[in-house]
Amino acid sequence: MSDHDYRPKSKVGQWFNDRLPLLTLANHLTDYPTPKNLNYWWTFGGILTFCLITQIVTGLTLAMHYIAHADMAFESVEHIMRDVNYGWLIRYIHANGASMFFLAVYIHIFRSLFYGSYKAPREIIWIIGIIIYLLMMAAAFMGYVLPWGQMSFWGATVITNLFSAIPLVGEGIVTWLWGGYSVDNPTLTRFFTLHYLIPFLILGLVVLHIWALHVPGNNNPVGIDIKKPSKDTVPFHPYIVIKDGFALLMFMIVFAFFVFYAPNILGHADNYIEANPMVTPAHIVPEWYLLPFYAILRSVPDKLLGVVAMLSAILILAVLPWLDTSKIRSAVFRPLYKQFYWILVADVLILGYVGAMPAEGLYLLIARVATAYYFLHFLVILPVLGFKEKTLPVPLSITEPVLGGSPNLAAARNKESKIE
Amino acid sequence: MKNLFKLFSIIILIITSNSNSFAAEKVEYLKTDWSFKGLFGKFDRASLQRGYQVYTEVCASCHSMKYLSYRNLAEPGGPEFSEAQAKAIAASFEVTDGPNSDGEMFTRPGKLSDKFVMPYDNVKAAQAANGGAYPPDMSVLVKARGGGVDYIYSLLQGYEEAPSNVTLDDGVYYNKYMYGNKIRMAAPLSEGLLEYGDGTNATVEQMSKDVTTFLMWSAEPHLEARHQMGFKAIVYLIILTVLVYFSMKRIWSRVESEV
């Protein structure tokens, strides 16, 4: 941060800022030099902030009317849908907001994978991001339990039962999680409490995520280090603000379509049946955004190993900066990695698809192959690729490819040194 | 940019195919024109009123609707009975109230604020009266079934003679749209079962359509408000997006980068 020399113009501003440098912070956020070649994939950070705030605001409102009790939760949700003013709107925004949040976070993560944003010096940003993602999954899962429908109840039963795979203490942990010997009222009340808590943890981590981002600055599609501020950067305001705003509006149109015209398409019909411990649904499936991991879980025949595989699939991302040995960040200059990247995208989509299907026959086989490939990508392909791959020449600055991509690197280098 | 669209369309495809894959159990549901579908979809008022008649004269003897109140019948976006009509409907039911100052429960005619009267006192009573099967509450039934309105509409008309390779127990019926084809409910509708107040011919098809429309409303009482607001919201967002787009172009024209 090079803007320590900022001084507010007014006397009052100076007096305040000397005691609490909020104005310096505001100035830093407006002036923050951002690479000017960021494409629309970079707008999802802002979109995700919007999603988080939307979830918190609608969630607070819902919590004012919701009753966390096994006998009343389902009814209170219907009360919200019918009798609370615009309750249907708030609930549908919140329910579909979760899906939109995950859609955005997956794009955000895969953007990072494509452009190598997780590499030095941005490892901490990436790891905080993975923790946020884990917390999002926990929050979403517990939120899905709250309406106390059939899928809520049985989803909670299946997922909490995963802990019973832990040797020796597993059963004890499950009983402790449930607050009893099955998913019941104590489970619901603690899930509600945690569902309320987690978003604020996420909010705190988002602040750290952005703070850590503002130290090295944004990565960019070319993936090179740039001087800040320079000809390669633009101030965050107004350039990035308006661009993020435009992308956010496009995103909101999609969001609004789901909320107003297909509010239940992403949910499961069974969740409009009140939870009944005596009746098990034909297929128990998680929400769509958890399906790839559900597929990994089910593709391993052993329960404990399945849980281990599922957790590793997420945690392996945390060590990604050290698994990827390539010095080049952006896939634009990594012809081989680019291909493997798209295979990975397809692999995860396939996992998501088979996660929704019954775990048998061909589906199970596909799930196993896709699971194996998922780990192969991170554990073998990425480390080896860094040594073997012949990368394309990387430009020295962002301006260079923009101005015509001169292959004459020596000339460009000359120019650079003159400027210096 | 091309990849962007590719990825996005794949994601959307996966999401929608997932949700559909459970809904359709490989049976083609009967189709009809639902007035409430689409961007401007609204309920057919007359159909809702007829649907209420089918519900109350046929279904209500076994199926409860515990989340609905009589006042809902007069609210905008629903069957829109006049308040006097809704009051008369409510008053035609006996509601148990109390305890009074003597500590006794008593019955009185229903009021607008009362919930729909339940056919049975509790689930056990309902099961006992129906050969062990519990007739599900119908308040949100349409949303609680994979095929939604098309499924309910088809099911009501899906009763057939069982194929020779299917044996049915006593009190079980064959329905080609029911999951597993076996249903505990006897065919509830038959030609001329009731006489519509507005003179519409009460065919099985007509009654099915009316009562399903009614069930759609009972599950989504604010559907009309949602569609109206949705259209306004999306038009507003599109206009704003276009304006912001041009502002963005203007602002970014100061730097040589493309937006």
XYZ file of C-alpha atoms in Angstrom:
679
model
C 0.000 0.000 0.000
C 1.658 3.119 -1.215
C -0.958 5.661 -0.180
C 0.153 6.414 3.361
C 0.784 9.970 2.325
C -2.930 10.645 1.924
C -4.222 13.614 3.917
C -7.871 14.666 4.067
C -8.500 18.213 2.855
C -10.733 19.440 5.679
C -9.515 20.194 9.199
C -12.212 17.961 10.710
C -11.244 15.209 8.318
C -7.602 15.487 9.342
C -8.521 15.523 13.047
C -10.624 12.396 12.623
C -8.228 10.624 10.315
C -5.287 11.122 12.663
C -7.256 9.267 15.320
C -8.937 6.620 13.161
C -7.641 6.452 9.580
C -10.958 5.441 8.029
C -10.583 8.118 5.386
C -7.191 6.724 4.451
C -8.856 3.348 4.073
C -11.617 4.833 1.918
C -9.002 6.599 -0.172
C -7.036 3.398 -0.553
C -10.155 1.520 -1.690
C -11.053 4.173 -4.288
C -7.540 4.620 -5.640
C -6.529 0.968 -5.407
C -4.580 0.378 -8.641
C -6.200 -2.476 -10.556
C -4.868 -4.110 -13.715
C -6.766 -2.611 -16.604
C -7.010 -5.865 -18.537
C -9.209 -7.702 -16.019
C -11.942 -9.542 -17.883
C -15.474 -10.321 -16.744
C -14.368 -13.415 -14.856
C -12.871 -10.973 -12.350
C -16.239 -9.411 -11.589
C -17.365 -12.381 -9.532
C -15.551 -11.182 -6.414
C -17.886 -8.215 -6.257
C -20.847 -10.411 -7.147
C -19.987 -12.743 -4.263
C -19.880 -9.835 -1.826
C -23.329 -8.898 -3.041
C -24.503 -12.504 -2.548
C -23.190 -12.612 1.016
C -24.874 -9.355 1.972
C -28.120 -10.434 0.314
C -28.086 -13.701 2.264
C -27.396 -11.924 5.546
C -30.118 -9.316 5.059
C -32.803 -11.742 3.873
C -31.696 -14.273 6.482
C -32.060 -11.769 9.312
C -35.563 -10.976 8.135
C -36.506 -14.632 7.870
C -35.125 -15.308 11.353
C -37.619 -12.794 12.737
C -40.487 -15.021 11.602
C -39.014 -18.509 11.607
C -39.472 -20.829 14.591
C -36.638 -23.284 15.195
C -38.652 -26.132 16.632
C -39.218 -29.552 15.124
C -43.000 -29.236 15.527
C -43.271 -25.699 14.213
C -40.445 -25.073 11.742
C -42.306 -26.331 8.656
C -45.444 -24.441 9.622
C -43.511 -21.248 10.328
C -41.990 -21.408 6.841
C -45.507 -21.692 5.394
C -46.495 -18.763 7.613
C -43.650 -16.761 6.033
C -44.766 -17.803 2.540
C -48.423 -16.911 3.118
C -48.930 -14.309 5.818
C -45.722 -12.324 6.252
C -45.696 -9.268 3.974
C -43.505 -10.171 1.009
C -42.368 -13.188 3.006
C -42.485 -15.279 -0.167
C -40.125 -12.823 -1.851
C -37.646 -12.788 1.013
C -37.651 -16.569 1.347
C -37.294 -17.197 -2.380
C -34.410 -14.703 -2.570
C -32.728 -16.455 0.340
C -33.267 -19.988 -0.996
C -32.250 -19.177 -4.567
C -29.587 -16.821 -3.261
C -27.752 -19.834 -1.888
C -27.655 -21.393 -5.357
C -26.595 -18.116 -6.940
C -23.883 -17.761 -4.290
C -22.482 -21.177 -5.193
C -22.775 -20.570 -8.935
C -20.706 -17.423 -8.450
C -18.199 -19.049 -6.113
C -17.574 -21.901 -8.552
C -16.917 -19.433 -11.361
C -14.656 -17.467 -9.002
C -12.685 -20.582 -8.034
C -12.340 -21.829 -11.586
C -11.217 -18.365 -12.711
C -8.483 -18.595 -10.126
C -7.531 -22.056 -11.399
C -7.340 -20.868 -14.995
C -5.268 -17.762 -14.390
C -3.109 -19.218 -11.611
C -4.279 -16.620 -9.103
C -3.452 -18.995 -6.227
C 0.290 -18.867 -6.922
C 2.901 -16.837 -5.050
C 2.495 -14.254 -3.693
C -1.244 -14.910 -3.349
C -1.296 -18.225 -1.426
C -2.884 -16.740 1.692
C -5.715 -15.157 -0.299
C -6.360 -18.550 -1.834
C -6.295 -20.465 1.456
C -8.657 -17.993 3.114
C -10.883 -18.474 0.071
C -10.927 -22.227 0.599
C -11.898 -21.746 4.255
C -14.697 -19.425 3.153
C -15.858 -22.046 0.670
C -15.895 -24.734 3.390
C -17.901 -22.475 5.693
C -20.297 -21.719 2.844
C -20.946 -25.410 2.401
C -21.577 -25.829 6.125
C -23.909 -22.821 6.189
C -25.796 -23.976 3.099
C -26.209 -27.501 4.413
C -27.522 -26.318 7.774
C -29.766 -23.776 6.116
C -31.316 -26.512 4.006
C -32.195 -28.370 7.218
C -34.137 -25.470 8.729
C -37.429 -25.773 6.754
C -37.657 -29.247 8.290
C -38.930 -30.930 5.156
C -38.220 -34.516 4.208
C -34.994 -33.705 2.378
C -33.914 -31.466 5.272
C -34.346 -34.249 7.757
C -32.870 -37.064 5.713
C -30.069 -34.946 4.309
C -29.128 -34.032 7.866
C -29.279 -37.702 8.847
C -27.020 -38.812 5.997
C -24.449 -36.035 6.387
C -24.176 -36.168 10.179
C -23.885 -39.941 9.950
C -20.661 -39.449 7.987
C -18.951 -38.673 11.286
C -19.764 -42.171 12.519
C -17.080 -43.379 10.080
C -14.410 -42.040 12.429
C -12.958 -45.041 14.268
C -13.706 -45.511 17.998
C -15.255 -42.121 18.722
C -17.424 -41.824 15.607
C -20.717 -42.966 17.127
C -20.167 -40.758 20.156
C -19.511 -37.737 17.967
C -22.708 -38.309 16.007
C -24.785 -38.532 19.194
C -23.098 -35.367 20.406
C -23.841 -33.578 17.115
C -27.468 -34.647 17.180
C -27.978 -33.869 20.841
C -29.766 -37.192 21.077
C -30.040 -40.540 19.368
C -31.457 -39.285 16.103
C -31.853 -36.019 14.204
C -34.473 -34.198 16.228
C -35.338 -30.905 17.863
C -31.934 -30.396 19.540
C -30.271 -30.912 16.135
C -32.556 -28.314 14.571
C -31.958 -25.657 17.212
C -28.182 -26.021 17.087
C -28.173 -25.990 13.294
C -30.211 -22.804 13.402
C -27.734 -21.213 15.799
C -24.769 -22.207 13.650
C -26.514 -21.211 10.441
C -26.924 -17.766 11.970
C -23.310 -17.598 13.138
C -21.399 -18.816 10.088
C -22.264 -15.965 7.678
C -20.647 -13.513 10.082
C -17.538 -15.680 10.254
C -17.551 -15.630 6.458
C -17.930 -11.861 6.504
C -14.839 -11.564 8.703
C -12.888 -13.877 6.447
C -13.997 -11.896 3.401
C -12.431 -8.810 4.966
C -9.187 -10.766 5.424
C -9.507 -12.155 1.878
C -9.716 -8.639 0.459
C -7.020 -7.319 2.779
C -4.672 -10.087 1.660
C -5.600 -9.273 -1.939
C -4.744 -5.624 -1.530
C -1.167 -6.406 -0.472
C 0.109 -7.853 -3.792
C -2.830 -6.513 -5.826
C -4.956 -8.392 -8.349
C -3.627 -11.057 -10.600
C -4.655 -10.476 -14.223
C -5.388 -12.479 -17.374
C -1.777 -12.208 -18.542
C -0.638 -13.404 -15.127
C 2.443 -11.215 -14.905
C 3.543 -8.949 -12.065
C 2.842 -5.356 -12.911
C 4.019 -2.097 -11.464
C 1.376 -0.291 -9.443
C 0.284 2.288 -10.169
C 1.402 2.436 -13.771
C 0.136 2.555 -17.331
C -1.066 -0.999 -16.756
C -3.445 -0.083 -13.947
C -6.592 1.943 -13.467
C -7.953 3.245 -10.163
C -10.618 0.994 -8.668
C -13.092 3.838 -8.752
C -14.688 4.540 -11.179
C -13.314 1.975 -13.637
C -13.708 -1.274 -11.746
C -16.709 -0.108 -9.756
C -18.751 0.525 -12.890
C -17.579 -2.655 -14.571
C -18.374 -4.765 -11.497
C -21.685 -2.949 -11.280
C -22.524 -3.810 -14.875
C -21.645 -7.485 -14.363
C -23.595 -7.543 -11.102
C -26.689 -6.243 -12.873
C -26.408 -8.984 -15.495
C -26.098 -11.497 -12.689
C -29.122 -10.028 -10.930
C -31.237 -10.530 -14.042
C -30.492 -14.263 -13.921
C -31.070 -14.217 -10.164
C -34.418 -12.448 -10.589
C -35.490 -14.944 -13.210
C -35.068 -17.792 -10.737
C -36.700 -15.930 -7.847
C -39.760 -14.769 -9.762
C -40.300 -17.426 -12.397
C -38.689 -20.675 -11.251
C -38.252 -20.337 -7.489
C -38.468 -24.045 -6.759
C -36.636 -25.517 -9.755
C -33.319 -25.777 -7.892
C -34.888 -27.345 -4.819
C -36.257 -30.816 -4.284
C -40.023 -31.399 -4.240
C -39.711 -33.648 -1.187
C -38.764 -30.665 0.936
C -42.358 -29.489 0.752
C -43.311 -32.616 2.677
C -42.926 -32.119 6.411
C -40.093 -34.153 7.953
C -41.188 -37.644 8.909
C -38.670 -39.922 10.653
C -40.815 -42.950 9.735
C -40.688 -42.460 5.946
C -37.403 -42.430 4.003
C -37.486 -40.711 0.584
C -36.676 -42.862 -2.463
C -33.546 -40.845 -3.333
C -31.749 -38.721 -0.791
C -29.795 -36.080 -2.672
C -28.035 -32.945 -1.499
C -28.452 -29.578 -3.170
C -26.879 -29.346 -6.635
C -23.792 -27.463 -5.470
C -22.674 -30.318 -3.222
C -23.226 -33.060 -5.800
C -19.608 -33.444 -7.070
C -18.423 -34.151 -3.530
C -21.384 -36.424 -2.876
C -20.336 -38.412 -5.971
C -16.767 -38.722 -4.634
C -18.099 -39.861 -1.257
C -20.227 -42.583 -2.803
C -17.643 -43.760 -5.307
C -15.498 -45.248 -2.525
C -16.898 -48.553 -1.235
C -15.557 -48.063 2.290
C -17.417 -45.539 4.446
C -14.397 -44.117 6.250
C -12.298 -43.913 3.097
C -15.221 -42.332 1.282
C -15.395 -39.566 3.861
C -11.624 -39.170 3.698
C -11.771 -38.929 -0.105
C -14.525 -36.345 0.019
C -12.683 -34.178 2.534
C -9.393 -34.551 0.671
C -11.080 -33.432 -2.530
C -11.681 -30.060 -0.889
C -8.574 -29.833 1.280
C -6.277 -30.716 -1.617
C -7.165 -27.292 -2.985
C -5.539 -25.662 0.032
C -2.105 -27.036 -0.956
C -2.647 -26.301 -4.634
C -0.110 -23.426 -4.669
C 2.594 -26.002 -3.895
C 1.257 -28.779 -6.110
C 1.350 -26.578 -9.177
C 5.057 -26.319 -9.910
C 4.808 -24.073 -12.948
C 6.287 -20.596 -12.634
C 3.866 -19.265 -15.227
C 0.527 -18.210 -13.760
C -1.901 -17.726 -16.619
C -3.150 -20.704 -18.641
C -3.036 -18.394 -21.650
C 0.695 -19.131 -21.876
C 0.412 -22.786 -20.826
C -0.921 -24.704 -23.852
C -0.946 -28.084 -22.092
C -2.307 -26.887 -18.773
C -5.104 -25.143 -20.634
C -6.273 -28.474 -22.016
C -6.030 -30.229 -18.676
C -7.907 -27.324 -17.130
C -10.912 -27.882 -19.392
C -10.746 -31.624 -18.770
C -10.917 -30.880 -15.035
C -13.929 -28.622 -15.562
C -15.651 -31.415 -17.489
C -14.611 -33.912 -14.816
C -16.221 -31.869 -12.027
C -19.396 -31.393 -14.072
C -19.549 -35.136 -14.692
C -19.090 -35.763 -10.968
C -21.957 -33.386 -10.309
C -24.130 -35.240 -12.767
C -23.453 -38.734 -11.416
C -23.819 -37.361 -7.881
C -27.472 -36.802 -8.674
C -27.935 -40.301 -10.083
C -28.317 -43.521 -8.114
C -24.903 -44.939 -7.140
C -25.093 -48.125 -9.188
C -24.024 -49.682 -12.484
C -22.609 -47.358 -15.090
C -23.103 -44.248 -12.931
C -20.953 -45.732 -10.193
C -18.246 -46.664 -12.681
C -18.225 -43.161 -14.161
C -18.112 -41.683 -10.646
C -15.082 -43.809 -9.806
C -13.187 -42.904 -12.969
C -14.018 -39.222 -12.511
C -12.977 -39.312 -8.842
C -9.675 -40.969 -9.738
C -9.065 -38.363 -12.427
C -9.855 -35.521 -10.049
C -7.042 -36.595 -7.722
C -4.761 -37.473 -10.635
C -5.103 -33.909 -11.901
C -3.915 -32.350 -8.656
C -1.455 -34.969 -7.444
C 0.249 -36.035 -10.668
C -0.587 -33.907 -13.681
C -0.051 -30.486 -12.079
C 3.311 -31.220 -10.408
C 4.700 -32.950 -13.512
C 3.341 -30.376 -15.943
C 5.320 -27.604 -14.283
C 8.564 -29.297 -15.288
C 7.602 -30.768 -18.644
C 5.452 -28.110 -20.225
C 6.893 -25.804 -22.868
C 5.253 -22.473 -22.098
C 4.699 -19.623 -24.510
C 6.697 -16.387 -24.185
C 5.135 -14.102 -21.608
C 4.854 -10.377 -22.357
C 6.624 -7.910 -20.105
C 3.674 -5.673 -19.475
C -0.054 -5.604 -20.007
C 0.199 -2.697 -22.416
C 2.361 -4.715 -24.741
C -0.140 -7.382 -25.823
C -2.838 -4.741 -25.942
C -0.824 -2.533 -28.262
C -0.302 -5.266 -30.794
C 1.563 -8.059 -29.055
C 4.985 -7.274 -30.481
C 7.016 -10.447 -30.674
C 10.061 -8.248 -30.445
C 10.757 -8.799 -26.774
C 14.151 -7.165 -26.863
C 12.680 -3.898 -28.069
C 10.049 -4.051 -25.380
C 12.684 -4.744 -22.777
C 14.652 -1.762 -24.025
C 11.644 0.464 -23.708
C 11.020 -0.758 -20.170
C 14.533 0.033 -19.048
C 14.320 3.493 -20.573
C 11.173 4.226 -18.609
C 12.897 3.110 -15.482
C -15.572 -15.172 -24.254
C -16.630 -18.246 -26.172
C -15.472 -20.466 -23.343
C -17.432 -18.311 -20.935
C -20.675 -19.070 -22.717
C -19.759 -22.711 -23.143
C -19.138 -23.155 -19.434
C -22.187 -21.184 -18.448
C -24.508 -23.134 -20.704
C -23.085 -26.422 -19.481
C -23.678 -25.406 -15.865
C -27.242 -24.344 -16.552
C -27.832 -27.558 -18.471
C -26.518 -29.684 -15.620
C -28.564 -27.839 -13.032
C -31.796 -28.102 -14.943
C -31.265 -31.691 -16.021
C -30.603 -32.635 -12.398
C -33.825 -31.202 -11.151
C -35.760 -32.735 -14.011
C -34.263 -36.172 -13.712
C -36.162 -36.872 -10.500
C -39.334 -35.186 -11.551
C -40.142 -37.303 -14.556
C -40.286 -40.992 -13.812
C -40.295 -41.658 -17.542
C -44.072 -41.188 -17.781
C -45.505 -38.586 -20.080
C -47.972 -36.551 -18.070
C -51.202 -35.327 -19.567
C -50.898 -31.772 -20.758
C -53.324 -28.932 -20.539
C -53.112 -25.154 -20.817
C -52.424 -23.677 -17.421
C -53.352 -20.018 -17.303
C -50.892 -19.405 -14.468
C -47.769 -20.391 -16.368
C -45.553 -17.935 -18.189
C -44.358 -14.405 -17.660
C -47.798 -12.940 -17.064
C -49.490 -16.101 -15.804
C -52.626 -15.500 -13.755
C -55.157 -17.797 -12.232
C -58.456 -18.327 -13.955
C -60.794 -16.960 -11.281
C -63.789 -19.077 -12.312
C -61.644 -22.197 -12.422
C -60.361 -21.474 -8.898
C -63.886 -21.075 -7.592
C -64.949 -24.315 -9.255
C -61.768 -25.914 -7.953
C -62.707 -24.889 -4.440
C -66.088 -26.508 -4.964
C -64.425 -29.777 -6.047
C -62.080 -29.632 -3.091
C -64.741 -28.977 -0.533
C -67.310 -31.425 -1.932
C -64.923 -34.245 -2.837
C -61.370 -34.039 -1.485
C -62.088 -32.378 1.849
C -63.744 -35.479 3.251
C -60.266 -37.038 3.554
C -57.630 -34.371 2.729
C -56.913 -31.501 5.073
C -55.627 -28.051 4.024
C -54.249 -26.928 7.311
C -52.296 -23.885 6.165
C -55.282 -22.176 4.545
C -57.758 -19.880 6.259
C -61.239 -18.987 5.038
C -60.126 -15.364 4.690
C -57.701 -16.512 1.949
C -60.700 -17.298 -0.276
C -61.523 -13.603 -0.504
C -57.970 -12.304 -0.856
C -56.694 -10.818 -4.125
C -54.882 -13.266 -6.399
C -57.008 -16.191 -5.234
C -60.532 -17.411 -6.021
C -61.628 -13.900 -4.980
C -64.971 -14.827 -3.528
C -66.651 -11.710 -2.187
C -66.165 -11.170 1.522
C -69.821 -12.009 2.109
C -69.394 -15.276 0.179
C -66.249 -16.177 2.101
C -68.022 -15.421 5.389
C -70.904 -17.653 4.351
C -68.469 -20.427 3.398
C -66.714 -20.124 6.757
C -69.995 -20.091 8.631
C -71.058 -23.346 6.977
C -68.343 -25.178 8.961
C -68.447 -26.048 12.631
C -65.288 -25.006 14.410
C -64.256 -26.278 17.812
C -63.220 -23.383 20.018
C -62.468 -22.875 23.650
C -62.045 -23.504 26.429
C -64.722 -20.999 27.520
C -64.902 -19.463 30.991
C -66.368 -22.706 32.324
C -63.378 -24.602 30.956
C -65.479 -26.348 28.313
C -64.709 -26.704 24.621
C -67.585 -25.632 22.401
C -68.439 -25.453 18.734
C -69.436 -22.369 16.803
C -69.832 -21.440 13.130
C -66.514 -20.692 11.380
C -65.154 -17.175 10.912
C -62.909 -15.743 8.205
C -59.906 -15.956 10.518
C -60.322 -19.702 11.094
C -58.092 -22.236 9.411
C -59.783 -24.739 7.102
C -61.518 -27.356 9.238
C -59.656 -30.667 9.224
C -61.482 -33.854 8.234
C -59.827 -35.894 10.988
C -58.728 -35.064 14.491
C -55.226 -36.404 13.970
C -53.024 -38.485 11.685
C -53.898 -41.744 13.442
C -57.614 -41.132 12.979
C -57.009 -40.362 9.309
C -55.018 -43.561 8.854
C -57.605 -45.642 10.689
C -60.323 -44.356 8.385
C -58.302 -44.959 5.219
C -56.948 -48.466 5.533
C -53.649 -47.330 7.041
C -52.796 -44.738 4.395
C -52.653 -41.104 5.414
C -54.323 -38.792 2.905
C -51.656 -36.059 2.636
C -52.414 -32.480 3.548
C -53.100 -30.658 0.278
C -51.934 -27.121 1.156
C -48.582 -27.448 -0.623
C -49.178 -30.762 -2.367
C -48.455 -29.426 -5.855
C -44.993 -28.283 -4.808
C -44.335 -31.508 -2.926
C -44.655 -33.709 -6.013
C -42.031 -33.970 -8.740
C -44.271 -33.359 -11.707
C -46.187 -30.531 -10.011
C -49.542 -29.593 -11.491
C -49.129 -31.889 -14.490
C -48.600 -34.829 -12.171
C -51.697 -34.107 -10.035
C -53.796 -33.406 -13.118
C -52.702 -36.686 -14.714
C -53.048 -38.721 -11.551
C -56.670 -37.707 -11.149
C -57.349 -39.071 -14.624
C -54.889 -41.941 -14.502
C -57.092 -44.686 -13.050
C -57.199 -47.801 -15.205
C -57.845 -51.500 -15.040
C -54.665 -53.067 -13.697
C -52.640 -54.970 -16.317
C -52.961 -58.734 -15.914
C -49.457 -59.081 -14.440
C -50.212 -56.718 -11.557
C -52.091 -58.031 -8.549
C -53.756 -55.515 -6.299
C -54.593 -55.963 -2.625
C -57.933 -54.956 -1.256
C -58.314 -51.183 -1.158
C -55.452 -50.606 -3.587
C -56.062 -49.189 -7.035
C -54.088 -49.005 -10.234
C -53.035 -45.603 -11.483
C -50.687 -45.244 -14.392
C -49.158 -41.971 -13.151
C -48.711 -42.928 -9.501
C -45.160 -43.745 -8.401
C -45.174 -47.577 -8.431
C -48.654 -47.501 -9.998
C -50.400 -48.521 -6.775
C -52.544 -46.019 -4.966
C -54.701 -46.264 -1.862
C -57.154 -43.648 -3.035
C -60.083 -44.848 -5.137
C -60.741 -42.799 -8.269
C -62.125 -39.647 -6.624
C -63.771 -38.070 -9.659
C -66.446 -39.345 -11.959
C -68.554 -37.717 -14.657
C -71.329 -35.594 -13.157
C -70.177 -36.208 -9.582
C -71.156 -32.670 -8.723
C -73.023 -29.819 -10.295
C -71.002 -26.655 -10.869
C -72.656 -23.483 -9.661
C -71.761 -21.711 -12.905
C -73.231 -24.403 -15.108
C -69.903 -25.706 -16.467
C -70.104 -29.317 -17.531
C -68.512 -31.365 -14.736
C -66.424 -33.816 -16.739
C -63.566 -35.642 -15.034
C -61.133 -33.621 -17.126
C -62.775 -30.331 -16.190
C -62.889 -31.169 -12.482
C -59.263 -32.331 -12.545
C -58.174 -29.104 -14.139
C -60.184 -26.947 -11.757
C -59.098 -28.664 -8.587
C -55.452 -28.727 -9.705
C -55.627 -25.004 -10.406
C -57.050 -24.567 -6.928
C -54.198 -26.625 -5.464
C -51.638 -24.557 -7.343
C -53.114 -21.453 -5.770
C -53.198 -23.014 -2.317
C -49.506 -23.904 -2.651
C -48.514 -20.523 -4.113
C -51.126 -18.000 -2.977
C -48.910 -15.086 -4.059
C -48.111 -16.429 -7.525
C -49.818 -13.561 -9.344
C -48.069 -10.922 -7.261
C -44.786 -12.747 -7.890
C -45.238 -12.775 -11.663
C -46.251 -9.115 -11.740
C -43.368 -8.008 -9.581
C -40.952 -10.253 -11.466
C -41.772 -8.649 -14.782
C -41.317 -5.163 -13.374
C -38.101 -6.108 -11.609
C -36.552 -7.683 -14.684
C -37.550 -4.834 -17.006
C -36.127 -2.377 -14.477
C -32.892 -4.364 -14.246
C -32.528 -4.577 -18.024
C -33.000 -0.825 -18.468
C -30.537 -0.107 -15.672
C -28.059 -2.592 -17.149
C -28.192 -0.857 -20.528
C -27.670 2.556 -18.933
C -24.783 1.297 -16.839
C -23.306 -0.343 -19.934
C -23.150 2.953 -21.793
C -21.780 4.787 -18.743
C -19.133 2.106 -18.489
C -18.208 2.489 -22.155
C -17.952 6.237 -21.669
C -15.772 5.963 -18.581
C -13.511 3.309 -20.068
C -13.048 5.314 -23.276
C -10.511 7.338 -21.271
C -8.180 4.325 -21.244
C -7.290 2.417 -24.349
C -8.360 -0.957 -22.886
C -11.463 -2.723 -24.120
C -14.336 -3.407 -21.755
